[in-house]
Amino acid sequence: MFDRLKTYCKTKVPLTDEELKLIDTYFEIKDLKKKDFLLQDGKICNFIGFIADGTIRHFHIKDGIEKTCDISFENAWVTDFQSFTHNISCIMNLQAMENTTVFVIRKENLYKLYNECNKYETFGRLMAEKVAQRATEIAMSLSSDKPEERFQNLIKNQPDLFQRVPQKYIANFLGVSPESLSRIRNRIFKKSKVLT
């Protein structure tokens, strides 16, 4: 049932088949339809989710305007760590951009899993590091890369992005208008045609 997650876990930590079966005990499946929320601001985030299939947009609202902070795809972990760790209301929204399946572990079950098999503590640390690394990459990219460079990195890592996420959200994530994004796309497309 949780095959994608088990495969992912095995690549990170040496787990036996018995230890992998603990995933069946402690994780649950959440099937989201396009536009459904996994998490909404104002709630306390008491889970960590693994995207098995689909896309999740991370955004917050400032002065009534949605600000896209990240877009996550298969094999990514999603949560609001500040809310999760400190048990406070979150400001982040996690919304499905297409029909999405997320494997969720609630906070109390995560601690039970750690107690039952300490290898999962190592896995938890690796998972937290991955989320922190992603946040650092985004912050560095926003502070030093031009929108065109950010766009090229996005497309390199997720070539089918435009088939899966509406352009307005991609533009919002890159910090440009949809019209500017269209111009950037056209410039890159023309350059790639010249090179081929």
CSV table of C-alpha atoms in Angstrom, one decimal:
chain,number,residue,atom,x,y,z
A,1,MET,CA,0.0,0.0,0.0
A,2,PHE,CA,2.8,2.4,0.9
A,3,ASP,CA,5.2,1.0,-1.7
A,4,ARG,CA,6.5,4.3,-3.0
A,5,LEU,CA,7.3,5.5,0.6
A,6,LYS,CA,8.9,2.1,1.5
A,7,THR,CA,11.1,2.3,-1.6
A,8,TYR,CA,12.1,5.8,-0.7
A,9,CYS,CA,12.9,4.9,2.9
A,10,LYS,CA,15.0,1.9,1.9
A,11,THR,CA,17.3,4.2,-0.2
A,12,LYS,CA,17.9,6.4,2.9
A,13,VAL,CA,18.2,4.1,5.8
A,14,PRO,CA,18.9,0.3,5.9
A,15,LEU,CA,15.5,-1.0,7.1
A,16,THR,CA,14.5,-4.7,7.3
A,17,ASP,CA,11.2,-5.9,5.8
A,18,GLU,CA,9.8,-6.0,9.4
A,19,GLU,CA,10.8,-2.5,10.1
A,20,LEU,CA,9.3,-1.3,6.8
A,21,LYS,CA,6.0,-2.9,7.8
A,22,LEU,CA,5.8,-0.3,10.6
A,23,ILE,CA,5.0,2.3,7.9
A,24,ASP,CA,1.6,0.4,7.4
A,25,THR,CA,0.9,0.9,11.1
A,26,TYR,CA,1.7,4.5,11.5
A,27,PHE,CA,1.1,6.3,8.2
A,28,GLU,CA,-2.3,7.0,6.7
A,29,ILE,CA,-3.4,7.8,3.2
A,30,LYS,CA,-4.9,11.2,2.2
A,31,ASP,CA,-6.4,11.5,-1.2
A,32,LEU,CA,-6.8,15.1,-2.3
A,33,LYS,CA,-8.8,16.4,-5.2
A,34,LYS,CA,-7.4,19.3,-7.2
A,35,LYS,CA,-7.7,22.5,-5.1
A,36,ASP,CA,-8.2,20.5,-1.8
A,37,PHE,CA,-6.2,21.7,1.1
A,38,LEU,CA,-3.9,19.4,3.1
A,39,LEU,CA,-3.3,22.3,5.5
A,40,GLN,CA,-4.8,25.8,5.9
A,41,ASP,CA,-3.5,28.8,7.7
A,42,GLY,CA,-4.7,29.3,11.3
A,43,LYS,CA,-4.7,25.5,12.0
A,44,ILE,CA,-2.0,23.7,14.0
A,45,CYS,CA,0.1,21.4,11.7
A,46,ASN,CA,0.3,18.0,13.5
A,47,PHE,CA,1.6,15.9,10.7
A,48,ILE,CA,4.3,15.4,8.1
A,49,GLY,CA,3.3,14.3,4.7
A,50,PHE,CA,5.1,12.4,1.9
A,51,ILE,CA,3.7,13.1,-1.6
A,52,ALA,CA,3.2,9.7,-3.3
A,53,ASP,CA,1.5,11.1,-6.4
A,54,GLY,CA,0.6,14.7,-7.4
A,55,THR,CA,1.6,18.2,-6.6
A,56,ILE,CA,1.3,20.5,-3.6
A,57,ARG,CA,1.6,24.3,-3.6
A,58,HIS,CA,2.9,26.0,-0.5
A,59,PHE,CA,1.6,29.5,-0.1
A,60,HIS,CA,0.8,32.2,2.5
A,61,ILE,CA,-1.5,35.2,2.2
A,62,LYS,CA,0.0,38.7,2.7
A,63,ASP,CA,-2.3,41.8,2.5
A,64,GLY,CA,-4.9,39.6,0.8
A,65,ILE,CA,-2.5,38.3,-1.9
A,66,GLU,CA,-1.4,34.7,-2.2
A,67,LYS,CA,2.4,34.3,-2.2
A,68,THR,CA,3.6,30.9,-3.5
A,69,CYS,CA,6.6,29.8,-1.5
A,70,ASP,CA,7.2,26.4,-3.1
A,71,ILE,CA,5.7,23.7,-5.3
A,72,SER,CA,6.4,20.1,-4.3
A,73,PHE,CA,6.1,16.9,-6.3
A,74,GLU,CA,6.4,13.2,-5.8
A,75,ASN,CA,8.9,12.0,-3.2
A,76,ALA,CA,8.9,15.3,-1.4
A,77,TRP,CA,8.0,15.9,2.3
A,78,VAL,CA,5.5,18.6,3.2
A,79,THR,CA,4.7,20.1,6.6
A,80,ASP,CA,4.8,23.5,8.4
A,81,PHE,CA,7.8,22.7,10.7
A,82,GLN,CA,7.3,25.8,12.8
A,83,SER,CA,3.7,24.9,13.6
A,84,PHE,CA,4.6,21.2,13.9
A,85,THR,CA,7.5,21.8,16.3
A,86,HIS,CA,6.1,24.5,18.5
A,87,ASN,CA,2.4,23.5,18.4
A,88,ILE,CA,1.3,27.0,17.1
A,89,SER,CA,-1.1,28.1,14.4
A,90,CYS,CA,0.5,28.0,11.0
A,91,ILE,CA,0.5,30.7,8.4
A,92,MET,CA,1.2,28.3,5.5
A,93,ASN,CA,-1.4,26.7,3.2
A,94,LEU,CA,-0.7,23.4,1.5
A,95,GLN,CA,-3.0,22.9,-1.5
A,96,ALA,CA,-3.2,20.2,-4.2
A,97,MET,CA,-2.6,21.4,-7.7
A,98,GLU,CA,-3.9,18.2,-9.2
A,99,ASN,CA,-5.4,15.0,-7.7
A,100,THR,CA,-2.8,14.1,-5.1
A,101,THR,CA,-2.0,11.2,-2.8
A,102,VAL,CA,-0.1,12.0,0.4
A,103,PHE,CA,1.0,9.6,3.0
A,104,VAL,CA,0.6,11.3,6.4
A,105,ILE,CA,2.1,10.5,9.8
A,106,ARG,CA,0.7,12.4,12.7
A,107,LYS,CA,3.0,13.8,15.4
A,108,GLU,CA,2.0,11.3,18.1
A,109,ASN,CA,2.5,8.4,15.7
A,110,LEU,CA,5.9,9.7,14.6
A,111,TYR,CA,7.1,9.6,18.2
A,112,LYS,CA,5.6,6.1,18.6
A,113,LEU,CA,7.5,5.0,15.4
A,114,TYR,CA,10.7,6.5,16.8
A,115,ASN,CA,10.3,4.5,20.0
A,116,GLU,CA,9.5,1.3,18.2
A,117,CYS,CA,12.4,1.5,15.8
A,118,ASN,CA,15.3,3.9,16.4
A,119,LYS,CA,16.4,3.7,12.8
A,120,TYR,CA,13.4,5.9,12.0
A,121,GLU,CA,14.9,8.7,14.2
A,122,THR,CA,17.8,8.8,11.7
A,123,PHE,CA,15.3,8.8,8.9
A,124,GLY,CA,13.4,11.7,10.6
A,125,ARG,CA,16.6,13.7,10.8
A,126,LEU,CA,17.3,13.1,7.1
A,127,MET,CA,13.8,14.1,6.3
A,128,ALA,CA,14.1,17.4,8.3
A,129,GLU,CA,17.4,18.1,6.6
A,130,LYS,CA,15.9,17.6,3.2
A,131,VAL,CA,13.1,20.1,4.0
A,132,ALA,CA,15.6,22.6,5.5
A,133,GLN,CA,17.9,22.2,2.4
A,134,ARG,CA,15.0,22.9,0.1
A,135,ALA,CA,14.0,26.1,2.0
A,136,THR,CA,17.7,27.2,1.9
A,137,GLU,CA,17.9,26.6,-1.9
A,138,ILE,CA,14.8,28.7,-2.5
A,139,ALA,CA,16.0,31.5,-0.3
A,140,MET,CA,19.4,31.6,-2.0
A,141,SER,CA,17.8,31.4,-5.4
A,142,LEU,CA,15.4,34.3,-4.7
A,143,SER,CA,18.2,36.5,-3.4
A,144,SER,CA,20.8,35.8,-6.1
A,145,ASP,CA,19.3,34.3,-9.3
A,146,LYS,CA,17.5,36.2,-12.0
A,147,PRO,CA,13.9,35.1,-12.7
A,148,GLU,CA,15.2,33.5,-16.0
A,149,GLU,CA,17.8,31.4,-14.0
A,150,ARG,CA,15.1,30.4,-11.4
A,151,PHE,CA,12.8,29.4,-14.3
A,152,GLN,CA,15.5,27.2,-16.0
A,153,ASN,CA,16.3,25.5,-12.7
A,154,LEU,CA,12.6,24.8,-12.1
A,155,ILE,CA,12.1,23.3,-15.6
A,156,LYS,CA,15.3,21.3,-15.3
A,157,ASN,CA,14.1,19.7,-12.1
A,158,GLN,CA,10.5,19.3,-13.2
A,159,PRO,CA,10.2,19.3,-17.0
A,160,ASP,CA,6.4,18.6,-17.0
A,161,LEU,CA,5.8,21.6,-14.6
A,162,PHE,CA,3.5,23.5,-17.1
A,163,GLN,CA,1.3,20.5,-17.7
A,164,ARG,CA,0.8,20.1,-13.9
A,165,VAL,CA,0.7,23.6,-12.4
A,166,PRO,CA,-1.2,26.7,-13.7
A,167,GLN,CA,1.2,29.3,-15.1
A,168,LYS,CA,-0.1,32.0,-12.7
A,169,TYR,CA,1.2,29.9,-9.7
A,170,ILE,CA,4.6,29.3,-11.3
A,171,ALA,CA,4.9,33.0,-12.1
A,172,ASN,CA,4.0,33.8,-8.5
A,173,PHE,CA,6.6,31.4,-7.2
A,174,LEU,CA,9.3,33.0,-9.4
A,175,GLY,CA,8.2,36.5,-8.3
A,176,VAL,CA,7.2,37.7,-11.8
A,177,SER,CA,3.9,38.4,-13.6
A,178,PRO,CA,2.4,35.8,-15.8
A,179,GLU,CA,3.2,38.0,-18.8
A,180,SER,CA,6.9,38.2,-17.8
A,181,LEU,CA,6.9,34.4,-17.4
A,182,SER,CA,5.5,34.1,-20.9
A,183,ARG,CA,8.3,36.3,-22.3
A,184,ILE,CA,11.0,34.3,-20.3
A,185,ARG,CA,9.6,31.0,-21.7
A,186,ASN,CA,9.6,32.3,-25.2
A,187,ARG,CA,13.2,33.6,-24.9
A,188,ILE,CA,14.4,30.3,-23.6
A,189,PHE,CA,12.5,28.3,-26.2
A,190,LYS,CA,14.0,30.5,-29.0
A,191,LYS,CA,17.5,30.0,-27.6
A,192,SER,CA,17.0,26.2,-27.3
A,193,LYS,CA,15.8,26.1,-31.0
A,194,VAL,CA,18.9,28.0,-32.1
A,195,LEU,CA,21.2,25.6,-30.2
A,196,THR,CA,19.6,22.5,-31.7
